[in-house]
Structure formats: structure tokens, C-alpha cells
Short mmCIF file of C-alpha atoms and ligand atoms in Angstrom, two decimals:
data_model
loop_
_atom_site.label_atom_id
_atom_site.label_comp_id
_atom_site.label_asym_id
_atom_site.label_seq_id
_atom_site.Cartn_x
_atom_site.Cartn_y
_atom_site.Cartn_z
CA MET H 22 -13.13 -4.41 -12.34
CA GLN H 23 -14.68 -0.80 -13.12
CA PHE H 24 -16.90 1.21 -10.77
CA LYS H 25 -19.19 3.59 -10.99
CA SER H 26 -21.26 5.73 -9.13
CA THR H 27 -24.99 4.83 -7.64
CA ARG H 28 -26.01 8.66 -9.36
CA GLY H 29 -24.82 7.44 -11.99
CA LYS H 30 -23.20 10.14 -13.32
CA VAL H 31 -19.38 8.30 -12.43
CA ALA H 32 -18.17 5.10 -13.99
CA GLY H 33 -15.10 4.01 -15.78
CA LYS H 34 -13.51 3.90 -12.61
CA GLY H 35 -10.57 1.47 -11.32
CA PHE H 36 -9.81 0.51 -7.62
CA VAL H 37 -7.50 3.00 -7.02
CA ASP H 38 -8.93 6.01 -8.08
CA THR H 39 -12.26 4.34 -6.85
CA LEU H 40 -10.31 4.54 -2.72
CA LEU H 41 -8.76 8.22 -3.76
CA MET H 42 -12.53 9.13 -4.90
CA GLY H 43 -14.42 8.38 -1.72
CA LEU H 44 -17.45 10.18 -2.04
CA ALA H 45 -18.58 9.55 -5.75
CA ASP H 46 -17.48 12.98 -7.46
CA ASP H 47 -21.59 13.37 -7.95
CA GLY H 48 -22.70 12.98 -4.99
CA GLY H 49 -23.31 9.09 -4.60
CA LEU H 50 -21.05 6.23 -4.24
CA MET H 51 -19.08 4.28 -6.05
CA VAL H 52 -20.29 -0.03 -6.46
CA PRO H 53 -18.70 -2.04 -9.24
CA GLU H 54 -19.97 -1.66 -12.36
CA ARG H 55 -20.88 -5.63 -11.79
CA ILE H 56 -20.91 -8.02 -8.63
CA PRO H 57 -17.68 -10.89 -9.84
CA ALA H 58 -19.72 -14.03 -8.43
CA VAL H 59 -18.75 -16.75 -6.77
CA THR H 60 -19.54 -19.93 -7.40
CA ASP H 61 -20.72 -22.80 -5.54
CA GLN H 62 -17.48 -24.79 -5.54
CA THR H 63 -15.33 -21.59 -5.91
CA LEU H 64 -16.92 -21.24 -2.11
CA ALA H 65 -16.27 -24.99 -1.79
CA SER H 66 -12.16 -24.49 -2.99
CA TRP H 67 -12.60 -21.63 -0.17
CA ARG H 68 -12.59 -23.43 3.12
CA GLY H 69 -9.74 -24.23 5.01
CA LEU H 70 -8.08 -20.74 3.07
CA ASP H 71 -6.45 -19.00 6.28
CA TYR H 72 -7.17 -15.16 6.64
CA ILE H 73 -4.83 -13.76 3.98
CA SER H 74 -5.51 -15.93 1.53
CA LEU H 75 -9.61 -15.81 0.98
CA PHE H 76 -8.38 -11.60 2.00
CA LEU H 77 -6.72 -12.17 -1.51
CA GLU H 78 -9.74 -14.69 -3.66
CA ILE H 79 -12.30 -11.71 -2.42
CA PHE H 80 -9.44 -9.19 -3.64
CA ALA H 81 -8.41 -10.22 -6.43
CA LEU H 82 -11.93 -10.67 -7.56
CA TYR H 83 -12.71 -6.24 -7.20
CA VAL H 84 -8.75 -5.31 -7.69
CA GLY H 85 -7.77 -6.18 -11.49
CA ASP H 86 -4.39 -4.65 -12.76
CA ASP H 87 -4.33 -1.96 -10.76
CA ILE H 88 -1.76 -3.74 -7.62
CA PRO H 89 0.06 -6.90 -7.80
CA ARG H 90 -0.84 -9.38 -5.86
CA GLU H 91 2.40 -9.78 -4.23
CA ASP H 92 1.89 -5.54 -2.91
CA LEU H 93 -1.38 -6.88 -1.65
CA ARG H 94 -0.44 -9.92 0.67
CA ALA H 95 2.19 -7.46 2.12
CA MET H 96 0.21 -5.15 2.86
CA ALA H 97 -2.76 -7.83 4.63
CA GLU H 98 0.13 -9.20 5.86
CA ARG H 99 1.47 -5.84 7.57
CA SER H 100 -1.80 -5.29 8.51
CA TYR H 101 -3.69 -9.14 9.82
CA GLY H 102 -0.44 -8.93 11.82
CA ARG H 103 -1.04 -6.23 13.46
CA PHE H 104 -3.95 -8.81 15.13
CA ARG H 105 -3.70 -10.41 18.13
CA ASP H 106 -5.18 -13.38 17.41
CA PRO H 107 -3.68 -15.67 14.25
CA GLN H 108 -7.15 -16.38 13.13
CA VAL H 109 -7.50 -12.49 13.09
CA THR H 110 -11.46 -13.09 13.47
CA PRO H 111 -12.35 -16.01 14.95
CA LEU H 112 -15.30 -17.57 14.90
CA VAL H 113 -16.21 -19.21 18.39
CA ARG H 114 -19.23 -21.41 19.45
CA VAL H 115 -21.35 -20.09 22.22
CA LYS H 116 -23.43 -23.03 21.83
CA ASP H 117 -25.69 -24.51 19.32
CA GLY H 118 -26.79 -22.15 16.62
CA LEU H 119 -25.21 -19.44 17.89
CA HIS H 120 -22.16 -18.05 16.80
CA VAL H 121 -20.41 -14.89 17.77
CA LEU H 122 -17.41 -13.98 15.60
CA GLU H 123 -15.30 -11.96 17.00
CA LEU H 124 -13.58 -9.18 15.07
CA PHE H 125 -11.66 -7.48 18.13
CA HIS H 126 -8.95 -8.48 17.80
CA GLY H 127 -7.12 -5.47 16.67
CA PRO H 128 -5.04 -2.24 17.34
CA THR H 129 -8.19 -0.55 18.69
CA PHE H 130 -10.23 -3.45 19.98
CA ALA H 131 -13.18 -2.69 18.04
CA PHE H 132 -13.93 -4.27 13.93
CA LYS H 133 -13.19 -1.32 12.42
CA ASP H 134 -9.59 -1.95 12.28
CA VAL H 135 -10.12 -5.00 9.84
CA ALA H 136 -10.79 -2.13 6.99
CA LEU H 137 -9.16 0.31 8.45
CA GLN H 138 -5.76 -0.91 8.96
CA PHE H 139 -6.04 -2.12 5.38
CA MET H 140 -6.34 1.08 4.28
CA GLY H 141 -3.77 2.68 5.78
CA GLU H 142 -1.75 0.33 4.25
CA LEU H 143 -3.03 0.86 0.91
CA TYR H 144 -2.97 5.05 1.54
CA SER H 145 0.74 4.68 2.33
CA TYR H 146 1.58 2.08 -1.41
CA VAL H 147 -0.55 4.69 -2.99
CA ALA H 148 1.65 7.84 -1.68
CA GLN H 149 4.70 6.28 -2.67
CA ARG H 150 3.63 5.13 -5.42
CA GLN H 151 2.19 7.79 -7.56
CA GLY H 152 3.53 10.36 -4.69
CA GLU H 153 -0.10 11.53 -4.23
CA ILE H 154 -0.89 13.67 -1.61
CA ILE H 155 -3.10 12.17 0.75
CA HIS H 156 -4.69 13.80 3.27
CA ILE H 157 -7.42 11.86 4.88
CA LEU H 158 -10.76 13.63 6.40
CA GLY H 159 -13.47 11.70 8.66
CA ALA H 160 -15.26 11.65 11.45
CA THR H 161 -16.52 9.39 13.86
CA SER H 162 -18.63 8.07 16.69
CA GLY H 163 -15.86 7.62 18.01
CA ASP H 164 -14.13 3.65 16.77
CA THR H 165 -13.58 4.87 13.04
CA GLY H 166 -11.41 7.85 13.93
CA ALA H 167 -9.21 5.35 16.59
CA ALA H 168 -8.77 2.52 14.46
CA ALA H 169 -7.95 5.23 10.95
CA ILE H 170 -5.13 7.56 12.79
CA GLU H 171 -3.81 3.47 14.22
CA GLY H 172 -3.88 3.29 10.95
CA VAL H 173 -1.61 6.07 9.27
CA ARG H 174 0.17 7.80 12.13
CA GLY H 175 3.97 8.39 11.26
CA LYS H 176 3.13 7.40 7.43
CA GLU H 177 5.11 9.64 5.54
CA GLY H 178 3.56 11.47 3.08
CA ILE H 179 -0.08 11.67 5.16
CA ARG H 180 -1.55 13.85 7.73
CA ILE H 181 -4.65 12.90 8.45
CA CYS H 182 -7.42 14.54 10.94
CA ILE H 183 -10.84 13.23 12.74
CA LEU H 184 -13.36 15.20 14.47
CA HIS H 185 -15.02 13.29 17.23
CA PRO H 186 -17.67 14.56 18.74
CA HIS H 187 -16.92 16.35 22.09
CA GLN H 188 -17.45 14.20 25.22
CA LYS H 189 -19.69 12.06 23.62
CA VAL H 190 -17.54 9.43 22.52
CA SER H 191 -16.84 6.46 25.48
CA ARG H 192 -13.38 7.81 27.50
CA VAL H 193 -11.10 4.82 26.10
CA GLN H 194 -12.08 5.88 22.50
CA GLU H 195 -11.00 9.35 23.27
CA LEU H 196 -7.69 8.64 24.61
CA GLN H 197 -7.18 5.78 21.93
CA MET H 198 -7.59 8.86 19.20
CA THR H 199 -5.98 11.57 20.98
CA THR H 200 -3.17 10.25 22.67
CA VAL H 201 -1.29 9.94 19.81
CA ASP H 202 1.50 12.11 19.29
CA ASP H 203 2.57 11.71 15.70
CA ALA H 204 2.79 15.11 14.18
CA ASN H 205 0.66 14.27 11.01
CA VAL H 206 -2.61 13.66 13.10
CA LEU H 207 -4.73 16.23 14.28
CA ASN H 208 -7.84 15.82 16.49
CA LEU H 209 -10.75 18.33 16.31
CA SER H 210 -12.59 18.26 18.70
CA VAL H 211 -16.78 19.25 18.30
CA LYS H 212 -19.38 20.81 20.29
CA GLY H 213 -22.15 18.66 18.57
CA ASN H 214 -23.37 15.61 18.03
CA PHE H 215 -21.61 12.48 15.05
CA ASP H 216 -24.52 13.53 12.64
CA ASP H 217 -23.16 17.44 13.03
CA CYS H 218 -19.35 16.10 13.08
CA GLN H 219 -20.61 14.07 9.00
CA ARG H 220 -22.52 16.90 8.28
CA VAL H 221 -18.78 19.02 7.61
CA ILE H 222 -17.08 16.65 6.18
CA LYS H 223 -20.06 15.50 3.96
CA GLU H 224 -20.60 19.10 2.79
CA LEU H 225 -16.70 19.78 2.65
CA PHE H 226 -15.52 16.70 0.08
CA ALA H 227 -18.91 17.56 -2.06
CA ASP H 228 -16.68 21.61 -2.20
CA LEU H 229 -14.78 19.63 -5.41
CA ASP H 230 -12.85 22.49 -5.52
CA PHE H 231 -11.44 21.83 -1.74
CA LYS H 232 -11.35 18.26 -1.95
CA SER H 233 -9.16 18.42 -4.92
CA GLY H 234 -7.31 21.49 -3.86
CA HIS H 235 -6.50 20.05 0.03
CA HIS H 236 -6.22 16.36 -1.78
CA LEU H 237 -9.04 14.83 0.47
CA ARG H 238 -8.99 11.58 1.42
CA ALA H 239 -11.87 9.78 3.39
CA ILE H 240 -11.48 7.18 5.62
CA ASN H 241 -16.01 6.30 6.50
CA SER H 242 -17.61 3.90 5.32
CA ILE H 243 -18.76 5.46 2.46
CA ASN H 244 -15.17 4.39 0.98
CA PHE H 245 -15.98 0.85 -0.75
CA LEU H 246 -12.15 -0.55 0.05
CA ARG H 247 -13.85 -0.39 3.59
CA ILE H 248 -16.60 -2.34 2.99
CA LEU H 249 -14.95 -4.75 0.18
CA ALA H 250 -12.38 -5.60 2.99
CA GLN H 251 -15.51 -6.35 5.59
CA THR H 252 -16.68 -8.77 3.33
CA VAL H 253 -14.05 -11.45 3.77
CA TYR H 254 -15.58 -11.82 7.47
CA TYR H 255 -18.77 -12.88 5.81
CA PHE H 256 -17.20 -15.77 4.15
CA TYR H 257 -14.79 -16.10 6.64
CA ALA H 258 -17.07 -16.93 9.42
CA TYR H 259 -19.72 -18.85 7.11
CA LEU H 260 -16.05 -21.51 6.29
CA ARG H 261 -15.41 -21.76 9.77
CA LEU H 262 -19.01 -23.62 10.27
CA ASP H 263 -18.84 -27.07 10.61
CA GLU H 264 -21.44 -29.00 7.68
CA GLN H 265 -24.18 -29.61 10.24
CA ALA H 266 -23.97 -26.29 10.55
CA ARG H 267 -23.73 -25.11 7.33
CA ALA H 268 -26.63 -26.60 5.42
CA GLY H 269 -29.06 -25.18 7.86
CA LYS H 270 -30.17 -21.50 7.20
CA VAL H 271 -27.27 -18.98 8.08
CA ASP H 272 -27.99 -15.60 9.83
CA PHE H 273 -26.03 -12.89 10.50
CA SER H 274 -26.85 -10.45 13.04
CA VAL H 275 -24.79 -6.99 12.71
CA PRO H 276 -24.79 -4.21 15.41
CA SER H 277 -25.31 -1.67 12.39
CA GLY H 278 -24.91 2.40 12.51
CA ASN H 279 -23.81 3.67 9.21
CA PHE H 280 -25.26 0.85 7.10
CA GLY H 281 -21.46 -0.64 6.51
CA ASN H 282 -20.68 -3.37 7.91
CA ILE H 283 -24.54 -5.19 7.57
CA PHE H 284 -23.97 -3.66 3.40
CA SER H 285 -20.66 -5.63 3.33
CA GLY H 286 -23.26 -8.82 4.18
CA TYR H 287 -24.94 -7.80 2.17
CA LEU H 288 -22.50 -7.38 -0.94
CA ALA H 289 -20.95 -10.85 -0.19
CA LYS H 290 -24.50 -12.29 -0.38
CA ARG H 291 -25.35 -10.33 -3.21
CA MET H 292 -21.61 -12.64 -4.75
CA GLY H 293 -23.32 -15.64 -3.39
CA LEU H 294 -22.23 -16.33 -0.10
CA PRO H 295 -25.54 -17.88 1.42
CA VAL H 296 -27.05 -16.46 3.67
CA HIS H 297 -30.58 -16.48 5.30
CA LYS H 298 -31.52 -13.41 6.73
CA LEU H 299 -28.80 -10.32 7.57
CA ILE H 300 -30.24 -9.03 10.47
CA ILE H 301 -29.69 -5.22 11.41
CA ALA H 302 -29.97 -4.86 15.67
CA THR H 303 -29.88 -0.93 16.04
CA ASN H 304 -30.32 1.17 19.77
CA GLU H 305 -32.77 2.99 21.05
CA ASN H 306 -31.32 5.13 17.22
CA ASN H 307 -33.00 2.76 15.24
CA ILE H 308 -34.18 4.42 11.98
CA LEU H 309 -33.31 1.70 10.47
CA GLU H 310 -35.59 -0.65 12.41
CA GLN H 311 -38.70 1.80 11.75
CA PHE H 312 -37.40 0.92 7.93
CA VAL H 313 -37.53 -2.55 7.66
CA LYS H 314 -40.52 -3.09 9.11
CA THR H 315 -42.81 0.53 7.99
CA GLY H 316 -40.57 1.26 4.52
CA VAL H 317 -40.09 4.78 6.26
CA TYR H 318 -36.61 5.84 6.31
CA ARG H 319 -36.64 8.98 8.25
CA SER H 320 -34.11 10.28 10.76
CA GLY H 321 -35.81 10.98 13.74
CA ASP H 322 -34.69 13.01 18.23
CA PHE H 323 -30.69 12.02 18.21
CA ARG H 324 -30.86 9.75 21.38
CA SER H 325 -27.26 8.68 23.45
CA THR H 326 -27.29 5.38 24.51
CA HIS H 327 -24.81 2.71 25.98
CA SER H 328 -23.26 1.78 22.82
CA PRO H 329 -22.39 5.65 20.71
CA SER H 330 -19.93 3.94 17.66
CA MET H 331 -23.93 2.96 17.00
CA ASP H 332 -26.00 6.74 17.88
CA ILE H 333 -26.24 7.75 14.22
CA GLN H 334 -29.08 8.59 12.72
CA VAL H 335 -28.15 9.45 9.00
CA ALA H 336 -27.16 5.81 7.77
CA SER H 337 -24.61 6.93 4.60
CA ASN H 338 -23.98 3.57 3.29
CA PHE H 339 -28.24 3.11 3.44
CA GLU H 340 -27.70 4.52 0.19
CA ARG H 341 -25.80 1.47 -1.20
CA TYR H 342 -28.55 -0.68 -0.69
CA LEU H 343 -31.62 1.79 -2.44
CA TYR H 344 -29.40 1.44 -6.10
CA TYR H 345 -29.88 -2.59 -5.28
CA LEU H 346 -33.23 -1.86 -4.06
CA THR H 347 -34.11 0.01 -7.21
CA GLY H 348 -32.20 -2.62 -9.72
CA GLU H 349 -29.36 -0.69 -10.18
CA ASP H 350 -32.17 2.55 -11.31
CA ALA H 351 -29.15 5.11 -10.63
CA VAL H 352 -31.62 7.54 -11.18
CA LYS H 353 -34.19 6.44 -9.55
CA THR H 354 -31.67 6.73 -6.91
CA ALA H 355 -30.89 10.02 -7.00
CA ALA H 356 -34.30 11.33 -6.88
CA TYR H 357 -35.15 8.68 -3.66
CA MET H 358 -31.68 10.61 -2.52
CA GLN H 359 -32.86 13.88 -2.89
CA THR H 360 -36.48 13.51 -1.63
CA PHE H 361 -35.00 12.87 1.19
CA HIS H 362 -32.49 15.62 1.88
CA LYS H 363 -35.37 17.76 0.73
CA ASP H 364 -38.44 16.09 3.24
CA GLY H 365 -36.24 14.23 5.50
CA GLU H 366 -38.03 10.99 4.86
CA ILE H 367 -38.10 8.23 2.52
CA VAL H 368 -40.69 5.72 1.86
CA ILE H 369 -40.29 2.20 -0.09
CA GLU H 370 -43.72 0.82 -0.48
CA GLY H 371 -45.40 -2.18 -2.35
CA GLU H 372 -42.80 -4.33 -4.43
CA GLU H 373 -39.44 -2.85 -3.09
CA LEU H 374 -40.84 -2.93 0.27
CA ALA H 375 -41.59 -6.73 0.34
CA GLN H 376 -37.64 -6.93 -1.18
CA VAL H 377 -36.95 -4.69 2.09
CA GLN H 378 -38.11 -7.33 4.05
CA ARG H 379 -36.85 -10.38 2.36
CA ASP H 380 -33.31 -9.31 2.87
CA PHE H 381 -33.27 -7.64 6.37
CA ALA H 382 -34.90 -8.20 9.92
CA ALA H 383 -33.99 -5.88 12.65
CA LEU H 384 -34.27 -5.19 16.07
CA GLY H 385 -33.85 -1.52 17.97
CA VAL H 386 -32.68 -2.54 21.32
CA GLY H 387 -33.09 0.14 24.43
CA ASN H 388 -31.00 0.45 26.67
CA ALA H 389 -32.36 -1.48 29.63
CA ARG H 390 -32.40 -4.74 27.78
CA CYS H 391 -29.05 -4.10 26.11
CA LEU H 392 -27.56 -4.52 29.64
CA GLU H 393 -29.49 -7.52 30.44
CA THR H 394 -27.63 -8.78 27.27
CA ILE H 395 -24.35 -8.54 29.06
CA ALA H 396 -25.38 -9.76 32.18
CA ASP H 397 -27.56 -12.70 31.40
CA PHE H 398 -25.16 -13.67 28.63
CA LYS H 399 -22.62 -13.81 31.19
CA THR H 400 -24.03 -15.19 33.43
CA GLN H 401 -25.60 -18.53 30.84
CA HIS H 402 -22.74 -19.04 29.06
CA ASP H 403 -19.38 -16.86 30.78
CA TYR H 404 -18.92 -14.75 28.39
CA LEU H 405 -18.62 -11.09 28.07
CA LEU H 406 -19.95 -8.38 25.21
CA ASP H 407 -19.58 -4.98 24.95
CA PRO H 408 -22.88 -3.04 24.35
CA HIS H 409 -22.84 -2.95 20.91
CA SER H 410 -22.37 -6.20 20.67
CA ALA H 411 -24.95 -7.14 22.81
CA CYS H 412 -27.39 -5.05 20.28
CA GLY H 413 -26.28 -7.62 18.36
CA VAL H 414 -27.17 -10.55 20.83
CA ALA H 415 -30.44 -9.88 21.43
CA ALA H 416 -31.82 -8.62 18.02
CA ALA H 417 -30.45 -12.29 16.52
CA GLU H 418 -31.92 -13.76 19.42
CA ALA H 419 -35.26 -12.30 18.71
CA CYS H 420 -34.86 -12.53 15.04
CA GLY H 421 -33.28 -16.04 14.16
CA GLY H 422 -35.82 -18.82 13.03
CA THR H 423 -35.74 -22.54 15.69
CA GLY H 424 -32.62 -24.14 13.02
CA GLU H 425 -30.93 -21.66 11.42
CA THR H 426 -27.71 -20.85 12.70
CA VAL H 427 -26.57 -16.56 14.00
CA ILE H 428 -23.57 -15.90 13.57
CA THR H 429 -23.34 -12.55 15.64
CA PHE H 430 -20.84 -9.93 15.03
CA ALA H 431 -19.13 -8.94 18.35
CA THR H 432 -17.75 -5.05 17.25
CA ALA H 433 -15.74 -4.25 20.38
CA HIS H 434 -14.01 -5.63 22.89
CA PRO H 435 -16.00 -5.24 25.87
CA ALA H 436 -12.06 -2.78 28.41
CA LYS H 437 -13.87 -0.30 25.54
CA PHE H 438 -16.98 0.42 27.11
CA ASP H 439 -16.12 -0.25 30.79
CA GLU H 440 -18.89 2.57 31.83
CA ALA H 441 -21.59 0.00 30.80
CA ILE H 442 -19.81 -2.80 32.26
CA LYS H 443 -19.86 -1.69 35.64
CA LEU H 444 -23.33 -0.96 35.04
CA CYS H 445 -24.22 -4.31 34.83
CA GLU H 446 -21.70 -4.14 38.08
CA ILE H 447 -19.43 -7.09 37.15
CA GLU H 448 -15.81 -6.20 37.19
CA GLN H 449 -13.64 -6.62 34.10
CA GLU H 450 -9.76 -7.13 33.58
CA ILE H 451 -8.65 -4.44 31.24
CA PRO H 452 -6.12 -5.33 28.72
CA GLU H 453 -2.77 -3.56 29.20
CA PRO H 454 -2.73 -1.78 26.06
CA ILE H 455 -5.89 -0.49 26.72
CA GLN H 456 -4.52 0.14 30.93
CA GLU H 457 -1.90 2.67 29.43
CA LEU H 458 -3.80 5.02 27.17
CA PHE H 459 -4.71 6.86 31.19
CA ALA H 460 -1.37 7.25 31.73
CA LYS H 461 -0.71 9.72 28.31
CA SER H 462 -0.79 12.83 27.47
CA GLN H 463 -3.64 14.23 25.16
CA HIS H 464 -3.32 16.22 21.86
CA GLN H 465 -6.48 17.33 20.42
CA VAL H 466 -8.62 21.31 19.70
CA VAL H 467 -11.96 21.40 21.30
CA VAL H 468 -13.66 23.64 18.54
CA ASP H 469 -17.27 24.88 18.03
CA TYR H 470 -19.56 23.57 15.99
CA ASP H 471 -18.79 26.19 13.02
CA LYS H 472 -18.15 25.00 9.87
CA ALA H 473 -15.81 28.37 9.19
CA PHE H 474 -12.90 28.25 12.11
CA ILE H 475 -13.00 24.02 11.58
CA VAL H 476 -12.02 24.68 7.63
CA ARG H 477 -9.25 27.27 8.86
CA GLN H 478 -7.74 24.55 11.32
CA LEU H 479 -7.95 22.15 8.99
CA GLU H 480 -5.69 24.41 6.03
CA ALA H 481 -3.15 24.76 8.95
CA PHE H 482 -3.02 21.25 9.39
CA TYR H 483 -2.52 21.17 5.39
CA ASN H 484 -0.47 23.37 5.48
CA GLY H 485 1.83 22.65 7.98
CA VAL H 486 1.33 25.67 10.04
CA ASN H 487 0.44 25.41 13.62
CA LEU H 488 -2.45 25.81 14.78
CA VAL H 489 -3.66 28.87 16.00
CA GLY H 490 -7.66 29.45 18.21
CA GLY H 491 -10.13 26.37 19.55
CA THR H 492 -8.88 25.54 23.00
CA GLU H 493 -5.75 23.02 22.50
CA ALA H 494 -6.66 20.67 25.10
CA HIS H 495 -4.18 18.46 27.43
CA GLU H 496 -5.67 17.18 30.12
C1 LIG Y 22 -18.54 1.14 14.07
C2 LIG Y 22 -19.23 0.35 14.38
C3 LIG Y 22 -20.60 -0.16 14.55
C4 LIG Y 22 -21.47 0.06 13.26
O1 LIG Y 22 -21.01 -0.34 12.32
P1 LIG Y 22 -21.61 0.24 10.85
O2 LIG Y 22 -20.81 -0.19 9.56
O3 LIG Y 22 -21.36 1.62 11.21
O4 LIG Y 22 -23.16 -0.14 11.26
C5 LIG Y 22 -20.58 -0.76 14.76
N1 LIG Y 22 -20.72 -1.07 16.91
C6 LIG Y 22 -18.94 -0.45 16.84
C7 LIG Y 22 -17.76 -1.13 18.12
C8 LIG Y 22 -18.41 0.15 15.33
O5 LIG Y 22 -17.26 0.75 16.41
#
């Protein structure tokens, strides 16, 4: 399998090169040259596979000869062996027509672990096999950073620097990132919001000399590896449904921010998974809801909500969907993105908008409704949702049709967001690995939103020099 860019100027790249490239050199996003088809017969033959075996079947369609299957298996076993549930992503039936797919059983208690545990293994493998220097650079609204750091801490040949918005991530998210004391980890806490952090990262990756000179590698959900790793649990969840549920219409409701997770669902559908509707659940940062309802994709004012990992106004993976919406027209995709860059909005109309509305339903869930959903779900089903997952449930209830089966994603463990749970007047038991974080010391550098200064911090870190300037915070 080879990969190409959504903007048409990069093509013929193998799986490992695609992993290393991250953002395509022409500014686009990497996609497969051709989406492999999974026939009904193949799908039926996958029934009963355990998570890792299913993972290997799906990856085999994309990896080609780049990595021997036994190496892939060893990496997958190490990655998913760290999950607290043997099923990796167990499917829980809550009531007729509603299932919760729990994606939070990894080391950092959020769904990002599913892709980033494996990505850490793969980067380490490539570093050893090809002698590559791997300098991971990423921005996080909280969960990506924690999961990425956990995936590569202490691994040889890899350094990782993560930017997060200062005091705009949850307490547990901050502790998960900053209590790591391995020398190959640098946390920059940026006085700004997530979009500011992401903007700096995007600019640095767009500077090809800087990118190659410093061996920069991405972990953001723009990396196709993450998209692919996430398609596995769409298949897994579907295959776990009983026959009756599978026979009807199956929707997925996905708490969304950067459009990564939901795009994995779109890819699964294009591969042949019989998905009826993909429901985009957002919070008050509802750019995606507006897009699905009106065809206008425009970032609005940034809102801080109970679900900070979805506090995002520019969805990095959106371009991948545009590419398929235009019928894989790279010229048109590039033009749309240029318009967005210039005017701050894209308008989709006519048949294209009709297609958007066939592919997706969407709901932006307000803060009050989010908390109500947590409280109601606890009362009715004795099941505690975190605020992100609650947005998914609220959207599932609003958008799922009668007789349809909705699989709604629990993207984080509620203990990660106890601030919101307390607002619902619910006391929860905090799992031990999270409790232990509060006793550890923190390592992070608080910096202004100043690109030049951030670059100097990075260069010092990549050159193995001790950090200067900023405020080293060890509170
Ligand atoms: C990252 C994250 C999301 C959003 O996922 P995207 O792939 O960015 O759409 C939702 N919920 C939680 C808990 C997350 O960490």
C-alpha cells in the first residue's frame, strides 16, 4: 500500500515513510492511494477475533512489506498488554439500542492510548531498525500529550516535547504529563489556548528545513497511523454486537474535537463496515455541528467547557474528509483550504452538503446539558460518564433513530475529570494510578505564547542542553 497527500504533490510513500512524514510536505494530510475494501465475507471471517488479531488483519491491508507481521504482533502485544481490560476496548450494553464502547482502559485513562501506545512502540522500532533520530513534537489539549509521553518515556533514540495550554487542561491531565521525570521528555506549558499551541506546531512542521534539520516527528492526529489504529475498534465494536443488533442500522456517536476519531469511523465505513450514521458530538465549541447543519465551516470564539479535550475550534483532520467529499480532488481540496486560511471559512453547498448530511449527524452539547446527562445516566443506568463521553450520549439520544443501535464512545475515564463529576454532586472512587499522581513532583516550563522563545527551548532540548529561561515550575 502506498500513500499520497490530500493536496496532490506527494505520492508513492510507504507506510513507515508516511508515519515519519506526519504532515505531508505539501501541507496536506496523508491518505492511502486507494482505500482497501473489506468484503462482507472477510468481515464475517473476523468475527470472534481477539483485539490484537483483528488489529493485525486491518493493519495488514495498509502496511505492505514495510514491517514483518511478527514484528507488528510483538509491538501490538506490548501496546495493548498494558491495558487494564483483556478485551482492550470492551463493549458494554446499557439498554436496548445503546452500547458504550469503553476506550479508556489504557495507561492514561483516555482513548488516545489506543493509538499512541502503539505509535510509541513503532517509533522506537523505526529508531532502532533504521537508526532514525526521532524528535516528537506535539500540541495537546490534555489527553494526547499524556498518552504520547506515556508511550515513549524512557525509550532510547526518542525525545518528546509537548506543548499544552497553561492551566487549561484538567488537573489530572496536567499531572499525567508533568510528573514524568524521564530525561527524554519536555513539557512546555504555554500561556494561551490549545489552538495557539497547535498553530506553533503547524508552523514549525510547515518549515521543511526546520522539520528535517531537527528530525521532527508528529504525534498529532494528523498522523495517519493514529487514524488507522482507531479504525480497529470500530470494527471490533461492530463485531461484538449480537446478531439482532448487527442486522439493524448501526450508528456510532463520537465525542469529537480534531475530527480524528470520527474520521477513523469514516475510513472504516469506506472500507466496508456497515455503518449507518456517524454522529459528531461536540461541546460548545461547535464548529463541526454548524458545518453539518449549514455547510459553513468557520471557527468561532473559543469556549472553555467541562470537556477540555474537545475545546477545539480548528479541526486538524477536517481536510481529510474534504478530500473524500470532493471525490479525491486534490486541486479542489487545496483551494478550499486556501480559502479557509484566507477568509476564515469554507462554504459547502448543493450536492456536497447533501452528502455531508448523509455521512454525518451532529450535536453541540451545552455545559448544562453535559452535566445533566452525567447525572441522569448515573441515576438511570448506574453508569458514570466523563464529560466527553456524556456529550456522546447526549448526541446519541438526540440523533439516533428508533430501532437503530447506537454505539457511543466513552473516550475518557470519569476520574480524569473529577471537577465536573463533583459539580453533579457525585462522589467517585479514584483509581490508584490516578491517586498516586498527586504526590509526585512536576516538571514543566511555563512559557509565553512566543514562537521564537519556544523554538529556542526546543533547540536546547534537542541538542541535549539544559533549559534556560522560562519559569521552571515544580509546584
Ligand atoms: C481527544 C479527545 C477527544 C476528541 O477526539 P478527536 O479525535 O480530536 O476528535 C474526545 N474525548 C477525549 C476524552 C479526548 O481525549
